[in-house]
Short mmCIF file of C-alpha atoms in Angstrom, two decimals:
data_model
loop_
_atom_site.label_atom_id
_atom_site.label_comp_id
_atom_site.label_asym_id
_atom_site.label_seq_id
_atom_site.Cartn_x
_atom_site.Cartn_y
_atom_site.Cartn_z
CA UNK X 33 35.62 -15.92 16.38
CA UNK X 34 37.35 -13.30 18.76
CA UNK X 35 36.02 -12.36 22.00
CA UNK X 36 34.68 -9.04 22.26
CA UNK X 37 37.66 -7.68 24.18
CA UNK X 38 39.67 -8.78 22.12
CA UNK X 39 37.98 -8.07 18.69
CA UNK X 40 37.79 -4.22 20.14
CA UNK X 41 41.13 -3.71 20.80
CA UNK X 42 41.54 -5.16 16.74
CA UNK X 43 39.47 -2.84 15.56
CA UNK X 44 40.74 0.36 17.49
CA UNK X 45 43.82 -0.81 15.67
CA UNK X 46 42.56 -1.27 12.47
CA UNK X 47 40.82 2.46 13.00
CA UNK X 48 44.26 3.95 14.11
CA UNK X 49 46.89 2.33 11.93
CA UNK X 50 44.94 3.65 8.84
CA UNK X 51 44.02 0.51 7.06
CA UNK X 52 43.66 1.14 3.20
CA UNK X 53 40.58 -1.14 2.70
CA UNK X 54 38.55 -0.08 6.08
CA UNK X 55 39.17 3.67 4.96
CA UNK X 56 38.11 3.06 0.91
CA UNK X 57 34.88 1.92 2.75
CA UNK X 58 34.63 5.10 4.86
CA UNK X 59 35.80 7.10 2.04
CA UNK X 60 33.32 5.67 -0.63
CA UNK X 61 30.40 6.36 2.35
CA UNK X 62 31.27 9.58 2.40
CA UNK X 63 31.26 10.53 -1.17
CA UNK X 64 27.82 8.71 -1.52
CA UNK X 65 25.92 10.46 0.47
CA UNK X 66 27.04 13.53 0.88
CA UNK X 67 25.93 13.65 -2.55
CA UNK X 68 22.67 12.39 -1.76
CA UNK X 69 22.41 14.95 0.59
CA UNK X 70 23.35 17.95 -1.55
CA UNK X 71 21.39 16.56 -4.47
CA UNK X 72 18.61 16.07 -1.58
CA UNK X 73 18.93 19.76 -0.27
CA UNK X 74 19.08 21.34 -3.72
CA UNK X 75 15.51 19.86 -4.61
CA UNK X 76 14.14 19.65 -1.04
CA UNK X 77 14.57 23.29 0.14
CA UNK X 78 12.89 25.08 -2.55
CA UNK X 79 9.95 22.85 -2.26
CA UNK X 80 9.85 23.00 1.33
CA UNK X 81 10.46 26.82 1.08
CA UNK X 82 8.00 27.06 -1.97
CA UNK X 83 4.74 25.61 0.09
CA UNK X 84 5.95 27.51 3.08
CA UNK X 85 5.11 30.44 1.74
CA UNK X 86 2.01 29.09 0.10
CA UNK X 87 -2.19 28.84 0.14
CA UNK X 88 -3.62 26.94 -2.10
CA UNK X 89 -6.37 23.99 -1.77
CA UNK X 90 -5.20 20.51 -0.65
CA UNK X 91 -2.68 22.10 1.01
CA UNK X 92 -3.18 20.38 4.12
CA UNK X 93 -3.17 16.94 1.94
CA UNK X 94 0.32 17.70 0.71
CA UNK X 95 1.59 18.35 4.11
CA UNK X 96 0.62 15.23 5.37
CA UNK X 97 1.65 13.21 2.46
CA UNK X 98 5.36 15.13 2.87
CA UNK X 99 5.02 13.98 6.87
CA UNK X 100 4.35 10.39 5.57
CA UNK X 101 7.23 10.43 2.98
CA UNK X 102 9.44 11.12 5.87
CA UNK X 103 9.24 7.33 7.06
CA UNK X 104 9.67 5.91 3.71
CA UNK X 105 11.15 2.01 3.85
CA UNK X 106 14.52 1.77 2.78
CA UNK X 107 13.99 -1.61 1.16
CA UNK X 108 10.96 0.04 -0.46
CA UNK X 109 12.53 2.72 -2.22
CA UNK X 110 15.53 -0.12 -2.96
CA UNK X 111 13.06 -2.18 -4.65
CA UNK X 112 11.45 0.49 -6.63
CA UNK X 113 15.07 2.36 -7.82
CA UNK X 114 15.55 -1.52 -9.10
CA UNK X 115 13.09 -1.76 -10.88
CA UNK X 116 13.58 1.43 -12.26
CA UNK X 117 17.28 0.96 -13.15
CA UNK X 118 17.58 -2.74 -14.16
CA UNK X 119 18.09 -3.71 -17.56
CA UNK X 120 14.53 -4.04 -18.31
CA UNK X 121 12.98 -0.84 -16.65
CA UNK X 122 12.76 2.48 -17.97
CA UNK X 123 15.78 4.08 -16.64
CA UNK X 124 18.01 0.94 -17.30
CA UNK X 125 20.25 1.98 -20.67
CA UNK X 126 21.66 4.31 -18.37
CA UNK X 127 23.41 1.20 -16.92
CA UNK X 128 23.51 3.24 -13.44
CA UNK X 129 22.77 -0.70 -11.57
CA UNK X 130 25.51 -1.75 -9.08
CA UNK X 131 27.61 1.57 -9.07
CA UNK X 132 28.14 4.40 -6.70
CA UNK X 133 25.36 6.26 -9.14
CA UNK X 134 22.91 4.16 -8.22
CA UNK X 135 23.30 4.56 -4.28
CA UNK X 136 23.52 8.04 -4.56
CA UNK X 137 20.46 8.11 -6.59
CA UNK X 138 18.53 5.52 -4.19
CA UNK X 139 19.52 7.91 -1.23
CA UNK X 140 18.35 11.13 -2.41
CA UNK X 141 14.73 10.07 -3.04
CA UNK X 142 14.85 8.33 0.86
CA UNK X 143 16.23 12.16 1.82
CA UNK X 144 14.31 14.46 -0.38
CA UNK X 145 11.23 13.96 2.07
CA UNK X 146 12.62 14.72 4.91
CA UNK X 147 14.55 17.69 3.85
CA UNK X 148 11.46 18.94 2.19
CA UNK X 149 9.06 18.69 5.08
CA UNK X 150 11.84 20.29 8.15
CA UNK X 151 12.59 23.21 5.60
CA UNK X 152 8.57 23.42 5.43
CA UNK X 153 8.35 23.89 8.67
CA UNK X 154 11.55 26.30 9.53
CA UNK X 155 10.67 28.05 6.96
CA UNK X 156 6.76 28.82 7.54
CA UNK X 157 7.81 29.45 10.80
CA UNK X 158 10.48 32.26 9.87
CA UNK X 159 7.45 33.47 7.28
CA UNK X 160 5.10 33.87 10.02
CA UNK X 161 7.28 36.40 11.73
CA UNK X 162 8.43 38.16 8.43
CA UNK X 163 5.05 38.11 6.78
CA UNK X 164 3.96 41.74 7.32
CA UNK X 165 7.23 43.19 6.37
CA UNK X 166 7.03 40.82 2.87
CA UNK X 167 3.59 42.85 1.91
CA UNK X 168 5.00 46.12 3.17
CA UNK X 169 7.65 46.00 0.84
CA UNK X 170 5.23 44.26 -1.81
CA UNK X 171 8.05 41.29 -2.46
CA UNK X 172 7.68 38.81 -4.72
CA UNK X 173 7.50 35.32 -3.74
CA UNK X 174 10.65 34.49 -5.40
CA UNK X 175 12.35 37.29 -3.35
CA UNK X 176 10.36 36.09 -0.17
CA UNK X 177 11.67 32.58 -0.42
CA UNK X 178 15.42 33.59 -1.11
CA UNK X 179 14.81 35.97 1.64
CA UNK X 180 13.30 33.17 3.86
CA UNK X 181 16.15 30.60 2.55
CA UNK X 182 19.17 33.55 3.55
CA UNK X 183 17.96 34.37 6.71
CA UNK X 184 16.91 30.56 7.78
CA UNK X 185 20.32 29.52 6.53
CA UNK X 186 21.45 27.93 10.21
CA UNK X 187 18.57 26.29 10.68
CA UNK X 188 18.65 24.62 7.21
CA UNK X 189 22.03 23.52 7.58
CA UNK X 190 21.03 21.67 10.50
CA UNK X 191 18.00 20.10 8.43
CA UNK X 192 21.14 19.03 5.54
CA UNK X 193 22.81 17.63 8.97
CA UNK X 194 19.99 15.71 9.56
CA UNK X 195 19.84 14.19 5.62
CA UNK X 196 23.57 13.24 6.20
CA UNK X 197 23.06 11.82 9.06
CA UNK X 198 19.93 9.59 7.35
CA UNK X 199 22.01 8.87 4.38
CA UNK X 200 25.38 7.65 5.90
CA UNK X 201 23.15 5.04 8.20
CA UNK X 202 21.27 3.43 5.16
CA UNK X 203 21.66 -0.08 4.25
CA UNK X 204 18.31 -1.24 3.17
CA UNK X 205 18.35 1.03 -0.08
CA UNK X 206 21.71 0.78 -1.06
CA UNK X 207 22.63 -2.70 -0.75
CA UNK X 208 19.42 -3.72 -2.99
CA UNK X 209 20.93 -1.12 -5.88
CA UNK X 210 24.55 -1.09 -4.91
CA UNK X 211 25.39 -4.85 -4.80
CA UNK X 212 27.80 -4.53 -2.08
CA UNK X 213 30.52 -5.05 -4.32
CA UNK X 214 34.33 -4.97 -3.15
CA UNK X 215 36.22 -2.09 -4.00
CA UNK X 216 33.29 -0.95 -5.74
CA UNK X 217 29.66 -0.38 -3.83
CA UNK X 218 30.43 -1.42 -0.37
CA UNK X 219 29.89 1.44 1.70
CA UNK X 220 30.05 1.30 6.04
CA UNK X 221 26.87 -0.07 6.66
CA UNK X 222 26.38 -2.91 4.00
CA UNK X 223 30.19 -3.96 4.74
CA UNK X 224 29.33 -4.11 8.63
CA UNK X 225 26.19 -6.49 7.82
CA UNK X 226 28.57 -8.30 5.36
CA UNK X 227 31.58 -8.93 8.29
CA UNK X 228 29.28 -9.77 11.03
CA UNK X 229 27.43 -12.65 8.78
CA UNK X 230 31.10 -13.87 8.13
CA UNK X 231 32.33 -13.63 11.87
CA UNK X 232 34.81 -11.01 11.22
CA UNK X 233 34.41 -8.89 14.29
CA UNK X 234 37.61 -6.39 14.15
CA UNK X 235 36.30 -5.08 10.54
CA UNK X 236 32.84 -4.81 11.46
CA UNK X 237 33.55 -3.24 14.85
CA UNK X 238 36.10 -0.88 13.28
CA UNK X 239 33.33 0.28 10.68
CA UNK X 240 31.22 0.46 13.81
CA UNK X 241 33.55 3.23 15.34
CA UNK X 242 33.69 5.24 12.45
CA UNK X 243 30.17 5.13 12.06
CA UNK X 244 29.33 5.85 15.59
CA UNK X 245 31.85 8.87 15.67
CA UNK X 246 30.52 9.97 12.85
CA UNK X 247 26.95 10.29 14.47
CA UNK X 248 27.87 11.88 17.28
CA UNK X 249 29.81 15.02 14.84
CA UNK X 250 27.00 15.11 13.24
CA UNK X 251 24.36 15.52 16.05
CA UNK X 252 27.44 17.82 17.66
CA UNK X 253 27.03 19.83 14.44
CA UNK X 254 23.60 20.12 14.95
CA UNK X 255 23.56 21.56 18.11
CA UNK X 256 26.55 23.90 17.54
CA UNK X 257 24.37 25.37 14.52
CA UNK X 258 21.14 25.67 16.72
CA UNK X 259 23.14 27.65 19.26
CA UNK X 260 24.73 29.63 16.76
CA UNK X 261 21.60 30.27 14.91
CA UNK X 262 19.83 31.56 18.20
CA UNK X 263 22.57 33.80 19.27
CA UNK X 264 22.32 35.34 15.83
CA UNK X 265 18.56 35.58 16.41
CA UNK X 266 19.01 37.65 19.74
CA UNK X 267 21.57 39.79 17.88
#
């Protein structure tokens, strides 16, 4: 085993010369949940955006259960798409087990609540201030919520920031459904745990970087589209 000096300046090398197997991992990351999190933003925004604009009994009952889905355990929902997609359960002849598909799959239903209840809130929010125009022009609620969706779009591209940035740290979930297979399901996070069991610092540490800097753009993109959204507000 490397000492840590020594193991960082590996990995900063590993990061810069390119590597072909650090940067499948990265690249395979990528592509897994940024799916989740478009798959996660096409179902969560219109239900967020749909009980936004709605009254209806219980409601307070299905706010709180969407606050409590937020915090859903990984290993949970791992255990659960398992079951689901294993040979034996009900979604298994779609042989989705140990693939990409599955990942992507497991991810989504960890992101769905959260996207779902920060829409809910931007988005009842925006309604609030918008509400008396809505029944002046007697809108629909369809139009209301593409209205709503349009006009909120800044704001809910920092909520899809925030899915991203839930999905690409995930390693509960996806190493229960993805197998951590070479070249096939090992994505940052799993191959980090993976490296560090086996000693290999430079790898792990290298993943670590990318990971890191990939954080930090994302809360950077966060804040650049909460400024950007309140300058447009004051416009």
């Amino acid at each position: 085993m490397q000492n840590i000096g020594e193991a960082f300046h590996l990995a900063l090398s590993l990061v810069l010369s390119g590597e072909a197997d650090l940067y499948e991992i990265v690249g395979l990351s990528l592509q897994v949940s940024l799916s989740a999190t478009v798959l996660a933003c096409a179902i969560g925004l219109p239900i967020g955006a749909l009980i936004a604009v709605s009254r209806f009994r219980g409601r307070g009952l299905v706010l709180i259960v969407m606050n409590a889905l937020m915090g859903l355990p990984p290993v949970v929902v791992g255990l659960l798409v398992y079951l689901y997609l294993s040979r034996s359960g009900p979604l298994g002849f779609l042989g989705l087990l140990y693939t990409p598909g599955a990942m992507i799959f497991a991810q989504t239903i960890l992101i769905v609540p959260i996207v779902a209840a920060l829409s809910r809130q931007v988005l009842e929010d925006l309604h609030a201030e918008y509400a008396e125009q809505f029944r002046s022009l007697c809108l629909t609620r369809w139009q209301s919520i593409t209205t709503l969706l349009w006009d909120g779009r800044y704001a809910l591209l920092t909520v899809g920031l925030a899915g991203f940035g839930r999905a690409v740290a995930e390693v509960g979930a996806v190493i229960m459904v993805g197998g951590n297979i070479d070249h096939l399901t090992r994505v940052m996070t799993t191959a980090i745990a993976l490296e560090t069991s086996k000693g290999d610092l430079p790898l792990a540490l290298a993943l670590g970087i990318i990971l890191l800097v990939l954080a930090l753009g994302v809360n950077a993109g966060v804040q650049t589209l909460r400024m950007t959204a309140a300058r447009q507000a004051h416009v």
